């Protein structure tokens, strides 16, 4: 079964991209948990944090950087926001392609608020 996020990254499935560069894309979560809920992810298929190789880890820094840039564009950076990466079943990961949630626009609480 093809990976839905790879299909979005390759434009097989159209999506409104909020960011694209050589390594990463970002788009709004289909099931937003907050007024701003953006997913930032690598174009390269990496299933989860558990499958990251040493050379992949700089991507996480780039993802956090893009998340903050998008939070700034969305006007939530001063109020505060959250980035989160779920890993594996008990971590709440439902899509097997590494992604960073960027959430904000309301007061977030425990878990993922
Ligand atoms: P996680 O539970 O951490 O694996 O988060 C996966 C998120 O991906 C979940 O919040 C819903 C979102 N999602 C799943 N399929 C799609 C899709 O086809 N398009 C978009 N925009 N978001 C999706």
mmCIF file of C-alpha atoms and ligand atoms in Angstrom:
data_model
loop_
_atom_site.group_PDB
_atom_site.id
_atom_site.type_symbol
_atom_site.label_atom_id
_atom_site.label_comp_id
_atom_site.label_asym_id
_atom_site.label_seq_id
_atom_site.Cartn_x
_atom_site.Cartn_y
_atom_site.Cartn_z
ATOM 1 C CA UNK A 1 0.000 0.000 0.000
ATOM 2 C CA UNK A 2 1.535 3.358 -1.035
ATOM 3 C CA UNK A 3 2.382 5.802 1.699
ATOM 4 C CA UNK A 4 -0.133 8.665 1.758
ATOM 5 C CA UNK A 5 2.493 11.232 2.749
ATOM 6 C CA UNK A 6 4.855 10.053 -0.021
ATOM 7 C CA UNK A 7 1.945 10.505 -2.452
ATOM 8 C CA UNK A 8 1.407 14.044 -1.192
ATOM 9 C CA UNK A 9 5.162 14.751 -1.419
ATOM 10 C CA UNK A 10 5.300 13.463 -5.018
ATOM 11 C CA UNK A 11 2.092 15.398 -5.906
ATOM 12 C CA UNK A 12 0.255 12.186 -6.834
ATOM 13 C CA UNK A 13 -2.278 13.494 -4.337
ATOM 14 C CA UNK A 14 -2.810 17.226 -4.544
ATOM 15 C CA UNK A 15 -2.576 19.208 -1.373
ATOM 16 C CA UNK A 16 -2.110 22.838 -0.442
ATOM 17 C CA UNK A 17 1.543 22.934 0.498
ATOM 18 C CA UNK A 18 2.457 25.594 3.045
ATOM 19 C CA UNK A 19 6.147 24.920 2.553
ATOM 20 C CA UNK A 20 8.329 23.004 0.124
ATOM 21 C CA UNK A 21 12.085 22.766 -0.234
ATOM 22 C CA UNK A 22 14.492 20.077 -1.425
ATOM 23 C CA UNK A 23 14.034 18.029 1.733
ATOM 24 C CA UNK A 24 10.714 18.895 3.332
ATOM 25 C CA UNK A 25 7.058 19.686 2.767
ATOM 26 C CA UNK A 26 4.349 21.005 5.078
ATOM 27 C CA UNK A 27 0.570 20.995 4.851
ATOM 28 C CA UNK A 28 -2.453 21.269 7.138
ATOM 29 C CA UNK A 29 -3.566 18.221 9.102
ATOM 30 C CA UNK A 30 -6.792 16.747 7.723
ATOM 31 C CA UNK A 31 -8.094 16.321 11.282
ATOM 32 C CA UNK A 32 -6.962 19.463 13.092
ATOM 33 C CA UNK A 33 -6.672 19.313 16.873
ATOM 34 C CA UNK A 34 -6.174 23.067 17.192
ATOM 35 C CA UNK A 35 -6.885 26.187 15.104
ATOM 36 C CA UNK A 36 -3.395 25.777 13.630
ATOM 37 C CA UNK A 37 -2.355 22.179 12.992
ATOM 38 C CA UNK A 38 0.331 21.733 10.380
ATOM 39 C CA UNK A 39 2.374 18.652 9.525
ATOM 40 C CA UNK A 40 6.023 19.077 8.542
ATOM 41 C CA UNK A 41 7.726 16.062 7.040
ATOM 42 C CA UNK A 42 10.656 14.873 4.976
ATOM 43 C CA UNK A 43 10.085 14.027 1.317
ATOM 44 C CA UNK A 44 12.259 10.987 1.905
ATOM 45 C CA UNK A 45 10.277 8.076 3.275
ATOM 46 C CA UNK A 46 11.388 7.422 6.838
ATOM 47 C CA UNK A 47 8.842 5.363 8.717
ATOM 48 C CA UNK A 48 9.406 6.866 12.152
ATOM 49 C CA UNK A 49 12.014 8.174 14.568
ATOM 50 C CA UNK A 50 12.911 4.541 15.194
ATOM 51 C CA UNK A 51 13.987 4.051 11.584
ATOM 52 C CA UNK A 52 16.068 7.229 11.333
ATOM 53 C CA UNK A 53 19.695 6.671 10.433
ATOM 54 C CA UNK A 54 22.446 8.864 11.844
ATOM 55 C CA UNK A 55 22.629 10.867 8.608
ATOM 56 C CA UNK A 56 18.871 11.592 8.769
ATOM 57 C CA UNK A 57 18.945 13.461 12.083
ATOM 58 C CA UNK A 58 19.735 16.905 10.647
ATOM 59 C CA UNK A 59 16.273 16.681 9.083
ATOM 60 C CA UNK A 60 14.711 17.011 12.529
ATOM 61 C CA UNK A 61 16.402 20.367 13.021
ATOM 62 C CA UNK A 62 15.220 21.518 9.605
ATOM 63 C CA UNK A 63 11.702 20.340 10.435
ATOM 64 C CA UNK A 64 11.701 22.311 13.697
ATOM 65 C CA UNK A 65 12.982 25.361 11.831
ATOM 66 C CA UNK A 66 10.209 25.127 9.229
ATOM 67 C CA UNK A 67 7.652 24.540 12.015
ATOM 68 C CA UNK A 68 8.715 27.763 13.709
ATOM 69 C CA UNK A 69 8.675 29.687 10.427
ATOM 70 C CA UNK A 70 5.138 28.474 9.742
ATOM 71 C CA UNK A 71 4.051 29.266 13.310
ATOM 72 C CA UNK A 72 5.353 32.778 12.696
ATOM 73 C CA UNK A 73 3.393 33.048 9.438
ATOM 74 C CA UNK A 74 0.273 31.765 11.193
ATOM 75 C CA UNK A 75 0.669 34.450 13.881
ATOM 76 C CA UNK A 76 1.001 32.079 16.844
ATOM 77 C CA UNK A 77 4.704 32.191 17.562
ATOM 78 C CA UNK A 78 4.465 34.780 20.349
ATOM 79 C CA UNK A 79 1.505 33.142 22.079
ATOM 80 C CA UNK A 80 3.228 29.777 21.989
ATOM 81 C CA UNK A 81 2.801 26.573 20.103
ATOM 82 C CA UNK A 82 3.810 22.925 20.249
ATOM 83 C CA UNK A 83 5.762 20.605 18.026
ATOM 84 C CA UNK A 84 5.363 16.873 18.495
ATOM 85 C CA UNK A 85 6.592 13.729 16.808
ATOM 86 C CA UNK A 86 4.647 10.596 17.595
ATOM 87 C CA UNK A 87 6.568 7.342 17.295
ATOM 88 C CA UNK A 88 5.046 3.884 17.063
ATOM 89 C CA UNK A 89 1.745 2.515 18.234
ATOM 90 C CA UNK A 90 1.814 3.572 21.872
ATOM 91 C CA UNK A 91 3.261 6.912 20.842
ATOM 92 C CA UNK A 92 0.062 7.530 18.903
ATOM 93 C CA UNK A 93 1.591 7.341 15.424
ATOM 94 C CA UNK A 94 -1.039 6.433 12.843
ATOM 95 C CA UNK A 95 0.775 7.336 9.598
ATOM 96 C CA UNK A 96 4.030 5.464 9.003
ATOM 97 C CA UNK A 97 5.981 8.380 7.562
ATOM 98 C CA UNK A 98 7.924 10.584 9.961
ATOM 99 C CA UNK A 99 6.113 13.873 10.568
ATOM 100 C CA UNK A 100 6.160 16.752 13.010
ATOM 101 C CA UNK A 101 2.872 18.159 14.298
ATOM 102 C CA UNK A 102 2.845 21.939 14.718
ATOM 103 C CA UNK A 103 -0.082 22.941 16.905
ATOM 104 C CA UNK A 104 -1.325 26.224 18.272
ATOM 105 C CA UNK A 105 -3.937 28.931 18.316
ATOM 106 C CA UNK A 106 -5.520 27.782 21.582
ATOM 107 C CA UNK A 107 -4.333 26.900 25.067
ATOM 108 C CA UNK A 108 -2.814 23.437 24.787
ATOM 109 C CA UNK A 109 -2.930 21.103 27.771
ATOM 110 C CA UNK A 110 -1.676 17.592 28.527
ATOM 111 C CA UNK A 111 -0.892 14.819 26.074
ATOM 112 C CA UNK A 112 -1.444 16.569 22.765
ATOM 113 C CA UNK A 113 -4.031 18.860 24.359
HETATM 114 P P1 LIG B 1 -0.012 10.675 13.791
HETATM 115 O O1 LIG B 1 -1.169 10.199 14.600
HETATM 116 O O2 LIG B 1 1.076 11.361 14.648
HETATM 117 O O3 LIG B 1 0.549 9.580 12.895
HETATM 118 O O4 LIG B 1 -0.579 11.821 12.867
HETATM 119 C C1 LIG B 1 -1.039 11.599 11.572
HETATM 120 C C2 LIG B 1 -1.843 12.791 11.185
HETATM 121 O O5 LIG B 1 -1.966 12.814 9.790
HETATM 122 C C3 LIG B 1 -3.259 12.817 11.740
HETATM 123 O O6 LIG B 1 -3.390 13.936 12.617
HETATM 124 C C4 LIG B 1 -4.155 12.970 10.539
HETATM 125 C C5 LIG B 1 -3.210 13.349 9.435
HETATM 126 N N1 LIG B 1 -3.531 12.802 8.126
HETATM 127 C C6 LIG B 1 -3.717 11.503 7.819
HETATM 128 N N2 LIG B 1 -3.974 11.356 6.506
HETATM 129 C C7 LIG B 1 -3.926 12.607 5.972
HETATM 130 C C8 LIG B 1 -4.110 13.108 4.657
HETATM 131 O O7 LIG B 1 -4.359 12.390 3.692
HETATM 132 N N3 LIG B 1 -3.993 14.454 4.494
HETATM 133 C C9 LIG B 1 -3.708 15.282 5.539
HETATM 134 N N4 LIG B 1 -3.624 16.577 5.263
HETATM 135 N N5 LIG B 1 -3.536 14.839 6.792
HETATM 136 C C10 LIG B 1 -3.647 13.521 7.007
#
